[in-house]
PDB file of C-alpha atoms and ligand atoms in Angstrom:
ATOM      1  CA  UNK M 260       0.000   0.000   0.000  1.00  0.00           C
ATOM      2  CA  UNK M 261       1.226   3.494  -0.740  1.00  0.00           C
ATOM      3  CA  UNK M 262       0.374   6.240   1.738  1.00  0.00           C
ATOM      4  CA  UNK M 263       1.128   9.933   1.485  1.00  0.00           C
ATOM      5  CA  UNK M 264       1.182  12.246   4.488  1.00  0.00           C
ATOM      6  CA  UNK M 265       1.490  16.023   4.017  1.00  0.00           C
ATOM      7  CA  UNK M 266       2.647  18.314   6.838  1.00  0.00           C
ATOM      8  CA  UNK M 267       0.951  21.357   8.317  1.00  0.00           C
ATOM      9  CA  UNK M 268      -0.851  23.437   5.677  1.00  0.00           C
ATOM     10  CA  UNK M 269      -0.225  27.088   6.542  1.00  0.00           C
ATOM     11  CA  UNK M 270      -2.671  29.755   5.384  1.00  0.00           C
ATOM     12  CA  UNK M 271      -3.936  30.348   1.878  1.00  0.00           C
ATOM     13  CA  UNK M 272      -0.557  29.625   0.257  1.00  0.00           C
ATOM     14  CA  UNK M 273      -0.350  26.193   1.875  1.00  0.00           C
ATOM     15  CA  UNK M 274      -4.002  25.418   1.310  1.00  0.00           C
ATOM     16  CA  UNK M 275      -4.013  26.358  -2.356  1.00  0.00           C
ATOM     17  CA  UNK M 276      -0.801  24.459  -3.050  1.00  0.00           C
ATOM     18  CA  UNK M 277      -2.128  21.352  -1.322  1.00  0.00           C
ATOM     19  CA  UNK M 278      -5.485  21.506  -3.119  1.00  0.00           C
ATOM     20  CA  UNK M 279      -3.704  21.809  -6.453  1.00  0.00           C
ATOM     21  CA  UNK M 280      -1.034  19.193  -5.720  1.00  0.00           C
ATOM     22  CA  UNK M 281      -3.020  16.417  -3.995  1.00  0.00           C
ATOM     23  CA  UNK M 282      -4.764  15.162  -7.175  1.00  0.00           C
ATOM     24  CA  UNK M 283      -1.428  15.290  -9.049  1.00  0.00           C
ATOM     25  CA  UNK M 284       0.419  13.384  -6.286  1.00  0.00           C
ATOM     26  CA  UNK M 285      -2.344  10.834  -6.004  1.00  0.00           C
ATOM     27  CA  UNK M 286      -1.859  10.052  -9.680  1.00  0.00           C
ATOM     28  CA  UNK M 287       1.937  10.207 -10.017  1.00  0.00           C
ATOM     29  CA  UNK M 288       2.661   8.406  -6.747  1.00  0.00           C
ATOM     30  CA  UNK M 289      -0.260   5.983  -7.226  1.00  0.00           C
ATOM     31  CA  UNK M 290      -1.316   6.438  -3.628  1.00  0.00           C
ATOM     32  CA  UNK M 291      -3.965   4.395  -1.865  1.00  0.00           C
ATOM     33  CA  UNK M 292      -4.378   6.801   1.020  1.00  0.00           C
ATOM     34  CA  UNK M 293      -3.642  10.492   1.654  1.00  0.00           C
ATOM     35  CA  UNK M 294      -3.530  12.266   5.006  1.00  0.00           C
ATOM     36  CA  UNK M 295      -2.836  15.947   5.605  1.00  0.00           C
ATOM     37  CA  UNK M 296      -2.288  18.055   8.674  1.00  0.00           C
ATOM     38  CA  UNK M 297      -4.387  21.216   8.478  1.00  0.00           C
ATOM     39  CA  UNK M 298      -4.224  22.809  11.937  1.00  0.00           C
ATOM     40  CA  UNK M 299      -2.881  26.070  10.447  1.00  0.00           C
ATOM     41  CA  UNK M 300      -4.977  26.184   7.275  1.00  0.00           C
ATOM     42  CA  UNK M 301      -7.166  29.082   8.320  1.00  0.00           C
ATOM     43  CA  UNK M 302      -4.877  32.136   8.245  1.00  0.00           C
ATOM     44  CA  UNK M 303      -2.353  30.166  10.297  1.00  0.00           C
ATOM     45  CA  UNK M 304      -4.765  29.299  13.084  1.00  0.00           C
ATOM     46  CA  UNK M 305      -7.180  26.400  12.931  1.00  0.00           C
ATOM     47  CA  UNK M 306      -9.290  24.923  10.167  1.00  0.00           C
ATOM     48  CA  UNK M 307     -12.671  26.122   8.892  1.00  0.00           C
ATOM     49  CA  UNK M 308     -15.317  23.564   7.821  1.00  0.00           C
ATOM     50  CA  UNK M 309     -15.346  24.716   4.171  1.00  0.00           C
ATOM     51  CA  UNK M 310     -11.570  24.225   3.997  1.00  0.00           C
ATOM     52  CA  UNK M 311     -11.903  20.695   5.357  1.00  0.00           C
ATOM     53  CA  UNK M 312     -14.612  19.995   2.751  1.00  0.00           C
ATOM     54  CA  UNK M 313     -12.314  21.273  -0.014  1.00  0.00           C
ATOM     55  CA  UNK M 314      -9.432  19.060   1.142  1.00  0.00           C
ATOM     56  CA  UNK M 315     -11.639  15.973   1.248  1.00  0.00           C
ATOM     57  CA  UNK M 316     -12.975  16.847  -2.209  1.00  0.00           C
ATOM     58  CA  UNK M 317      -9.408  17.183  -3.534  1.00  0.00           C
ATOM     59  CA  UNK M 318      -8.622  13.645  -2.377  1.00  0.00           C
ATOM     60  CA  UNK M 319      -7.513  13.796   1.251  1.00  0.00           C
ATOM     61  CA  UNK M 320      -8.766  10.704   3.069  1.00  0.00           C
ATOM     62  CA  UNK M 321      -8.055  12.017   6.552  1.00  0.00           C
ATOM     63  CA  UNK M 322      -7.146  15.409   8.036  1.00  0.00           C
ATOM     64  CA  UNK M 323      -5.298  15.772  11.337  1.00  0.00           C
ATOM     65  CA  UNK M 324      -5.198  18.848  13.566  1.00  0.00           C
ATOM     66  CA  UNK M 325      -2.988  19.599  16.621  1.00  0.00           C
ATOM     67  CA  UNK M 326      -2.589  22.302  19.231  1.00  0.00           C
ATOM     68  CA  UNK M 327      -4.450  24.735  16.938  1.00  0.00           C
ATOM     69  CA  UNK M 328      -7.411  22.344  16.625  1.00  0.00           C
ATOM     70  CA  UNK M 329     -10.003  24.712  18.072  1.00  0.00           C
ATOM     71  CA  UNK M 330      -8.738  28.105  16.849  1.00  0.00           C
ATOM     72  CA  UNK M 331     -11.707  28.190  14.443  1.00  0.00           C
ATOM     73  CA  UNK M 332     -14.619  27.372  16.730  1.00  0.00           C
ATOM     74  CA  UNK M 333     -16.891  26.340  13.825  1.00  0.00           C
ATOM     75  CA  UNK M 334     -14.838  23.169  13.572  1.00  0.00           C
ATOM     76  CA  UNK M 335     -16.190  21.895  16.917  1.00  0.00           C
ATOM     77  CA  UNK M 336     -19.676  20.899  15.665  1.00  0.00           C
ATOM     78  CA  UNK M 337     -18.090  19.800  12.353  1.00  0.00           C
ATOM     79  CA  UNK M 338     -15.614  17.386  13.965  1.00  0.00           C
ATOM     80  CA  UNK M 339     -18.409  15.860  16.022  1.00  0.00           C
ATOM     81  CA  UNK M 340     -19.958  14.712  12.703  1.00  0.00           C
ATOM     82  CA  UNK M 341     -16.872  14.061  10.563  1.00  0.00           C
ATOM     83  CA  UNK M 342     -14.949  10.888  11.402  1.00  0.00           C
ATOM     84  CA  UNK M 343     -12.237  11.687   8.818  1.00  0.00           C
ATOM     85  CA  UNK M 344     -11.114  14.748  10.792  1.00  0.00           C
ATOM     86  CA  UNK M 345      -8.893  13.927  13.786  1.00  0.00           C
ATOM     87  CA  UNK M 346      -7.708  15.900  16.799  1.00  0.00           C
ATOM     88  CA  UNK M 347      -5.017  14.613  19.182  1.00  0.00           C
ATOM     89  CA  UNK M 348      -5.975  11.293  20.796  1.00  0.00           C
ATOM     90  CA  UNK M 349      -4.544  12.359  24.153  1.00  0.00           C
ATOM     91  CA  UNK M 350      -6.852  15.348  24.595  1.00  0.00           C
ATOM     92  CA  UNK M 351      -8.922  14.938  27.783  1.00  0.00           C
ATOM     93  CA  UNK M 352     -11.795  12.413  27.777  1.00  0.00           C
ATOM     94  CA  UNK M 353     -15.002  14.090  26.607  1.00  0.00           C
ATOM     95  CA  UNK M 354     -13.267  16.326  24.019  1.00  0.00           C
ATOM     96  CA  UNK M 355     -15.363  16.511  20.800  1.00  0.00           C
ATOM     97  CA  UNK M 356     -14.220  14.434  17.843  1.00  0.00           C
ATOM     98  CA  UNK M 357     -11.857  11.476  17.816  1.00  0.00           C
ATOM     99  CA  UNK M 358      -8.100  11.013  17.829  1.00  0.00           C
ATOM    100  CA  UNK M 359      -8.078   7.883  15.689  1.00  0.00           C
ATOM    101  CA  UNK M 360     -10.014   6.369  12.811  1.00  0.00           C
ATOM    102  CA  UNK M 361     -10.056   3.161  10.823  1.00  0.00           C
ATOM    103  CA  UNK M 362     -10.600   3.927   7.135  1.00  0.00           C
ATOM    104  CA  UNK M 363     -11.615   1.264   4.643  1.00  0.00           C
ATOM    105  CA  UNK M 364     -10.113   1.532   1.159  1.00  0.00           C
ATOM    106  CA  UNK M 365     -12.252   0.672  -1.846  1.00  0.00           C
ATOM    107  CA  UNK M 366     -10.671  -2.789  -1.998  1.00  0.00           C
ATOM    108  CA  UNK M 367     -11.564  -3.424   1.648  1.00  0.00           C
ATOM    109  CA  UNK M 368      -8.096  -2.966   3.151  1.00  0.00           C
ATOM    110  CA  UNK M 369      -8.114  -0.990   6.390  1.00  0.00           C
ATOM    111  CA  UNK M 370      -5.897   1.884   7.495  1.00  0.00           C
ATOM    112  CA  UNK M 371      -5.692   2.909  11.138  1.00  0.00           C
ATOM    113  CA  UNK M 372      -4.667   6.529  11.551  1.00  0.00           C
ATOM    114  CA  UNK M 373      -4.181   8.461  14.769  1.00  0.00           C
ATOM    115  CA  UNK M 374      -2.698  11.698  15.996  1.00  0.00           C
ATOM    116  CA  UNK M 375      -1.136  12.321  19.380  1.00  0.00           C
ATOM    117  CA  UNK M 376       0.397  15.466  20.759  1.00  0.00           C
ATOM    118  CA  UNK M 377       3.751  15.567  22.538  1.00  0.00           C
ATOM    119  CA  UNK M 378       4.209  17.050  25.997  1.00  0.00           C
ATOM    120  CA  UNK M 379       7.711  18.514  25.882  1.00  0.00           C
ATOM    121  CA  UNK M 380       7.498  22.323  25.466  1.00  0.00           C
ATOM    122  CA  UNK M 381       3.756  21.876  24.780  1.00  0.00           C
ATOM    123  CA  UNK M 382       0.568  22.159  26.793  1.00  0.00           C
ATOM    124  CA  UNK M 383       0.187  19.492  29.486  1.00  0.00           C
ATOM    125  CA  UNK M 384      -1.862  16.563  28.194  1.00  0.00           C
ATOM    126  CA  UNK M 385      -2.449  12.888  28.843  1.00  0.00           C
ATOM    127  CA  UNK M 386       0.464  10.542  28.092  1.00  0.00           C
ATOM    128  CA  UNK M 387       0.702  10.042  24.287  1.00  0.00           C
ATOM    129  CA  UNK M 388       2.601   6.754  24.725  1.00  0.00           C
ATOM    130  CA  UNK M 389      -0.120   5.285  26.913  1.00  0.00           C
ATOM    131  CA  UNK M 390      -2.840   6.568  24.583  1.00  0.00           C
ATOM    132  CA  UNK M 391      -1.295   4.721  21.633  1.00  0.00           C
ATOM    133  CA  UNK M 392      -0.622   1.574  23.702  1.00  0.00           C
ATOM    134  CA  UNK M 393      -4.307   1.499  24.501  1.00  0.00           C
ATOM    135  CA  UNK M 394      -5.239   2.093  20.854  1.00  0.00           C
ATOM    136  CA  UNK M 395      -2.954  -0.694  19.632  1.00  0.00           C
ATOM    137  CA  UNK M 396      -4.385  -3.128  22.169  1.00  0.00           C
ATOM    138  CA  UNK M 397      -7.507  -2.984  19.997  1.00  0.00           C
ATOM    139  CA  UNK M 398      -5.866  -3.007  16.533  1.00  0.00           C
ATOM    140  CA  UNK M 399      -3.221  -5.460  15.312  1.00  0.00           C
ATOM    141  CA  UNK M 400      -1.131  -4.593  12.284  1.00  0.00           C
ATOM    142  CA  UNK M 401      -1.306  -7.289   9.620  1.00  0.00           C
ATOM    143  CA  UNK M 402      -4.304  -8.877  11.363  1.00  0.00           C
ATOM    144  CA  UNK M 403      -7.192  -6.479  12.028  1.00  0.00           C
ATOM    145  CA  UNK M 404      -5.655  -3.605  10.053  1.00  0.00           C
ATOM    146  CA  UNK M 405      -3.502  -3.481   6.906  1.00  0.00           C
ATOM    147  CA  UNK M 406      -1.623  -0.254   7.675  1.00  0.00           C
ATOM    148  CA  UNK M 407      -1.276   2.103  10.636  1.00  0.00           C
ATOM    149  CA  UNK M 408      -0.113   5.709  10.553  1.00  0.00           C
ATOM    150  CA  UNK M 409       0.586   7.800  13.630  1.00  0.00           C
ATOM    151  CA  UNK M 410       1.069  11.564  13.464  1.00  0.00           C
ATOM    152  CA  UNK M 411       3.055  12.798  16.457  1.00  0.00           C
ATOM    153  CA  UNK M 412       2.387  16.490  16.718  1.00  0.00           C
ATOM    154  CA  UNK M 413       5.244  17.655  18.885  1.00  0.00           C
ATOM    155  CA  UNK M 414       8.004  20.190  19.368  1.00  0.00           C
ATOM    156  CA  UNK M 415      10.915  18.088  20.656  1.00  0.00           C
ATOM    157  CA  UNK M 416      12.859  15.821  18.316  1.00  0.00           C
ATOM    158  CA  UNK M 417      13.772  13.583  21.285  1.00  0.00           C
ATOM    159  CA  UNK M 418      10.159  12.945  22.226  1.00  0.00           C
ATOM    160  CA  UNK M 419       9.224  12.177  18.616  1.00  0.00           C
ATOM    161  CA  UNK M 420      12.095   9.765  18.124  1.00  0.00           C
ATOM    162  CA  UNK M 421      11.475   7.998  21.460  1.00  0.00           C
ATOM    163  CA  UNK M 422       7.812   7.680  20.528  1.00  0.00           C
ATOM    164  CA  UNK M 423       8.605   6.139  17.136  1.00  0.00           C
ATOM    165  CA  UNK M 424      10.996   3.586  18.653  1.00  0.00           C
ATOM    166  CA  UNK M 425       8.423   2.701  21.312  1.00  0.00           C
ATOM    167  CA  UNK M 426       6.011   1.593  18.585  1.00  0.00           C
ATOM    168  CA  UNK M 427       8.548   0.260  16.073  1.00  0.00           C
ATOM    169  CA  UNK M 428       7.212  -2.883  14.427  1.00  0.00           C
ATOM    170  CA  UNK M 429       3.631  -2.268  15.532  1.00  0.00           C
ATOM    171  CA  UNK M 430       2.683   0.547  13.124  1.00  0.00           C
ATOM    172  CA  UNK M 431       3.518   1.229   9.478  1.00  0.00           C
ATOM    173  CA  UNK M 432       4.863   4.719  10.083  1.00  0.00           C
ATOM    174  CA  UNK M 433       5.263   7.467  12.639  1.00  0.00           C
ATOM    175  CA  UNK M 434       5.467  10.943  11.137  1.00  0.00           C
ATOM    176  CA  UNK M 435       6.110  14.173  12.984  1.00  0.00           C
ATOM    177  CA  UNK M 436       4.215  17.398  12.464  1.00  0.00           C
ATOM    178  CA  UNK M 437       4.055  20.800  14.210  1.00  0.00           C
ATOM    179  CA  UNK M 438       7.549  22.308  13.815  1.00  0.00           C
ATOM    180  CA  UNK M 439       6.864  23.311  10.160  1.00  0.00           C
ATOM    181  CA  UNK M 440      10.446  22.472   9.170  1.00  0.00           C
ATOM    182  CA  UNK M 441      11.148  19.233   7.261  1.00  0.00           C
ATOM    183  CA  UNK M 442      13.794  16.979   8.744  1.00  0.00           C
ATOM    184  CA  UNK M 443      16.045  14.761   6.613  1.00  0.00           C
ATOM    185  CA  UNK M 444      15.904  11.598   8.723  1.00  0.00           C
ATOM    186  CA  UNK M 445      13.445   9.529   6.691  1.00  0.00           C
ATOM    187  CA  UNK M 446      14.212   5.939   7.631  1.00  0.00           C
ATOM    188  CA  UNK M 447      12.756   2.536   8.311  1.00  0.00           C
ATOM    189  CA  UNK M 448      13.406   1.654  11.952  1.00  0.00           C
ATOM    190  CA  UNK M 449      14.800  -1.834  12.768  1.00  0.00           C
ATOM    191  CA  UNK M 450      11.345  -3.258  13.486  1.00  0.00           C
ATOM    192  CA  UNK M 451       9.904  -2.034  10.170  1.00  0.00           C
ATOM    193  CA  UNK M 452       8.214   1.251  11.081  1.00  0.00           C
ATOM    194  CA  UNK M 453       8.811   4.166   8.721  1.00  0.00           C
ATOM    195  CA  UNK M 454       9.801   7.349  10.516  1.00  0.00           C
ATOM    196  CA  UNK M 455      10.512  11.006   9.955  1.00  0.00           C
ATOM    197  CA  UNK M 456      10.850  13.532  12.779  1.00  0.00           C
ATOM    198  CA  UNK M 457       8.962  16.251  10.918  1.00  0.00           C
ATOM    199  CA  UNK M 458       7.231  16.276   7.546  1.00  0.00           C
ATOM    200  CA  UNK M 459       7.656  20.046   7.247  1.00  0.00           C
ATOM    201  CA  UNK M 460       4.853  22.441   6.399  1.00  0.00           C
ATOM    202  CA  UNK M 461       3.015  23.052   3.188  1.00  0.00           C
ATOM    203  CA  UNK M 462       3.597  26.788   3.095  1.00  0.00           C
ATOM    204  CA  UNK M 463       5.802  29.652   1.967  1.00  0.00           C
ATOM    205  CA  UNK M 464       9.351  28.984   3.230  1.00  0.00           C
ATOM    206  CA  UNK M 465      10.363  32.648   2.769  1.00  0.00           C
ATOM    207  CA  UNK M 466       8.862  33.173   6.217  1.00  0.00           C
ATOM    208  CA  UNK M 467       9.215  32.294   9.873  1.00  0.00           C
ATOM    209  CA  UNK M 468       7.609  28.834   9.998  1.00  0.00           C
ATOM    210  CA  UNK M 469       5.009  30.002   7.496  1.00  0.00           C
ATOM    211  CA  UNK M 470       4.265  33.418   8.958  1.00  0.00           C
ATOM    212  CA  UNK M 471       5.271  36.793   7.483  1.00  0.00           C
ATOM    213  CA  UNK M 472       8.814  37.669   8.509  1.00  0.00           C
ATOM    214  CA  UNK M 473       8.711  41.231   9.893  1.00  0.00           C
ATOM    215  CA  UNK M 474       6.132  40.768  12.682  1.00  0.00           C
ATOM    216  CA  UNK M 475       7.657  37.380  13.521  1.00  0.00           C
ATOM    217  CA  UNK M 476      11.140  38.907  13.856  1.00  0.00           C
ATOM    218  CA  UNK M 477       9.724  41.782  15.904  1.00  0.00           C
ATOM    219  CA  UNK M 478       8.368  39.285  18.422  1.00  0.00           C
ATOM    220  CA  UNK M 479      11.898  38.130  19.150  1.00  0.00           C
ATOM    221  CA  UNK M 480      13.503  41.566  19.061  1.00  0.00           C
ATOM    222  CA  UNK M 481      10.999  43.666  21.009  1.00  0.00           C
ATOM    223  CA  UNK M 482       9.209  42.587  24.146  1.00  0.00           C
ATOM    224  CA  UNK M 483       6.164  44.650  23.165  1.00  0.00           C
ATOM    225  CA  UNK M 484       2.873  43.802  21.509  1.00  0.00           C
ATOM    226  CA  UNK M 485       3.424  44.195  17.785  1.00  0.00           C
ATOM    227  CA  UNK M 486       1.679  43.640  14.483  1.00  0.00           C
ATOM    228  CA  UNK M 487      -0.488  40.593  14.276  1.00  0.00           C
ATOM    229  CA  UNK M 488       1.257  37.526  12.959  1.00  0.00           C
ATOM    230  CA  UNK M 489      -0.201  36.399   9.622  1.00  0.00           C
ATOM    231  CA  UNK M 490       0.827  33.826   7.032  1.00  0.00           C
ATOM    232  CA  UNK M 491       3.411  34.573   4.349  1.00  0.00           C
ATOM    233  CA  UNK M 492       1.739  34.578   0.961  1.00  0.00           C
ATOM    234  CA  UNK M 493       4.475  33.567  -1.478  1.00  0.00           C
ATOM    235  CA  UNK M 494       4.487  30.310  -3.399  1.00  0.00           C
ATOM    236  CA  UNK M 495       4.275  27.350  -1.065  1.00  0.00           C
ATOM    237  CA  UNK M 496       6.364  24.211  -0.979  1.00  0.00           C
ATOM    238  CA  UNK M 497       4.249  21.110  -0.465  1.00  0.00           C
ATOM    239  CA  UNK M 498       6.082  18.868   2.021  1.00  0.00           C
ATOM    240  CA  UNK M 499       5.349  15.348   3.116  1.00  0.00           C
ATOM    241  CA  UNK M 500       6.416  11.745   2.985  1.00  0.00           C
ATOM    242  CA  UNK M 501       5.560   8.695   0.942  1.00  0.00           C
ATOM    243  CA  UNK M 502       5.273   5.432   2.849  1.00  0.00           C
ATOM    244  CA  UNK M 503       5.027   2.095   1.093  1.00  0.00           C
ATOM    245  CA  UNK M 504       4.010  -0.954   3.096  1.00  0.00           C
ATOM    246  CA  UNK M 505       4.188  -4.725   2.591  1.00  0.00           C
ATOM    247  CA  UNK M 506       1.538  -7.373   3.275  1.00  0.00           C
ATOM    248  CA  UNK M 507       2.441  -7.346   6.976  1.00  0.00           C
ATOM    249  CA  UNK M 508       1.742  -3.598   7.071  1.00  0.00           C
ATOM    250  CA  UNK M 509       5.379  -2.667   7.699  1.00  0.00           C
ATOM    251  CA  UNK M 510       7.249  -0.004   5.738  1.00  0.00           C
ATOM    252  CA  UNK M 511       9.399  -0.959   2.775  1.00  0.00           C
ATOM    253  CA  UNK M 512       9.877   2.652   1.606  1.00  0.00           C
ATOM    254  CA  UNK M 513       9.918   5.918   3.504  1.00  0.00           C
ATOM    255  CA  UNK M 514      10.771   8.885   1.313  1.00  0.00           C
ATOM    256  CA  UNK M 515      10.451  12.661   1.289  1.00  0.00           C
ATOM    257  CA  UNK M 516       8.036  14.473  -1.008  1.00  0.00           C
ATOM    258  CA  UNK M 517       8.679  18.177  -1.698  1.00  0.00           C
ATOM    259  CA  UNK M 518       7.200  20.171  -4.542  1.00  0.00           C
ATOM    260  CA  UNK M 519       7.023  23.816  -5.533  1.00  0.00           C
ATOM    261  CA  UNK M 520       8.242  26.984  -3.863  1.00  0.00           C
ATOM    262  CA  UNK M 521      11.762  27.505  -2.551  1.00  0.00           C
ATOM    263  CA  UNK M 522      12.885  24.101  -1.277  1.00  0.00           C
ATOM    264  CA  UNK M 523      14.699  21.601  -3.452  1.00  0.00           C
ATOM    265  CA  UNK M 524      12.137  19.282  -5.044  1.00  0.00           C
ATOM    266  CA  UNK M 525      11.972  15.594  -4.129  1.00  0.00           C
ATOM    267  CA  UNK M 526       9.555  13.245  -5.799  1.00  0.00           C
ATOM    268  CA  UNK M 527       9.924   9.487  -5.283  1.00  0.00           C
ATOM    269  CA  UNK M 528       9.762   7.486  -8.488  1.00  0.00           C
ATOM    270  CA  UNK M 529       6.998   4.963  -8.502  1.00  0.00           C
ATOM    271  CA  UNK M 530       7.065   2.162 -11.050  1.00  0.00           C
TER     272      UNK M 530
HETATM  273 FE1  FE2 G 210       1.373  23.584  12.696  1.00  0.00          FE
HETATM  274 FE1  FE2 G 211       1.045  22.644  16.007  1.00  0.00          FE
END
């Protein structure tokens, strides 16, 4: 199975690039499943229901959120109805929406996808390791599910890497989101789990993690309220990873995908 995961869509630039590129990537990479993180799609903060609809229409199978999940309040009733939109699994019990979903492909194969949020340099939350242990006690890779993808939405590289090793061999891939900067450590861990510390954002890289430079710099230079931070609007680079799995659901390929904008392009060749 071939699965594509795109990192945080930031603002209009990221959204438009993703909407345009998803159908193209689905065709050229012959993907069976596409997930995107869209916690910053709405002007950098949150996701509006019409944007989620547009991403699903373009070919996204699942959308994940993160710490910006509720920045657009209209998403709260929407997520209660839409099983393909996920917020972190380790949000407190009773939080609207779900943190995991099992999606059936047209041929009947099943993909488990979940998002957890890290706790290092982030808001305090329930233990993401325990949340995924509990989830995997109900789903067995290669038995009840054909592939499993976990999005770890976290700041610290150490926490992301520890998390991936903790579940190595039990999920198809662990991909990091949230930092908005792609890392170059795409690998298949010894147990067969594909891993990358951060997918990188889909956004304008002539920016400060997707936001316009001047107000973002001012935040570091002056300890005074300044101009509102808003997304940079130049051409976006679409960033993500392609994961290919075998019959056991483990990764046999884990490669970067980067298209458009300022970063050097990377497009895996698919025979
Ligand atoms: Fe983000
Ligand atoms: Fe985030």
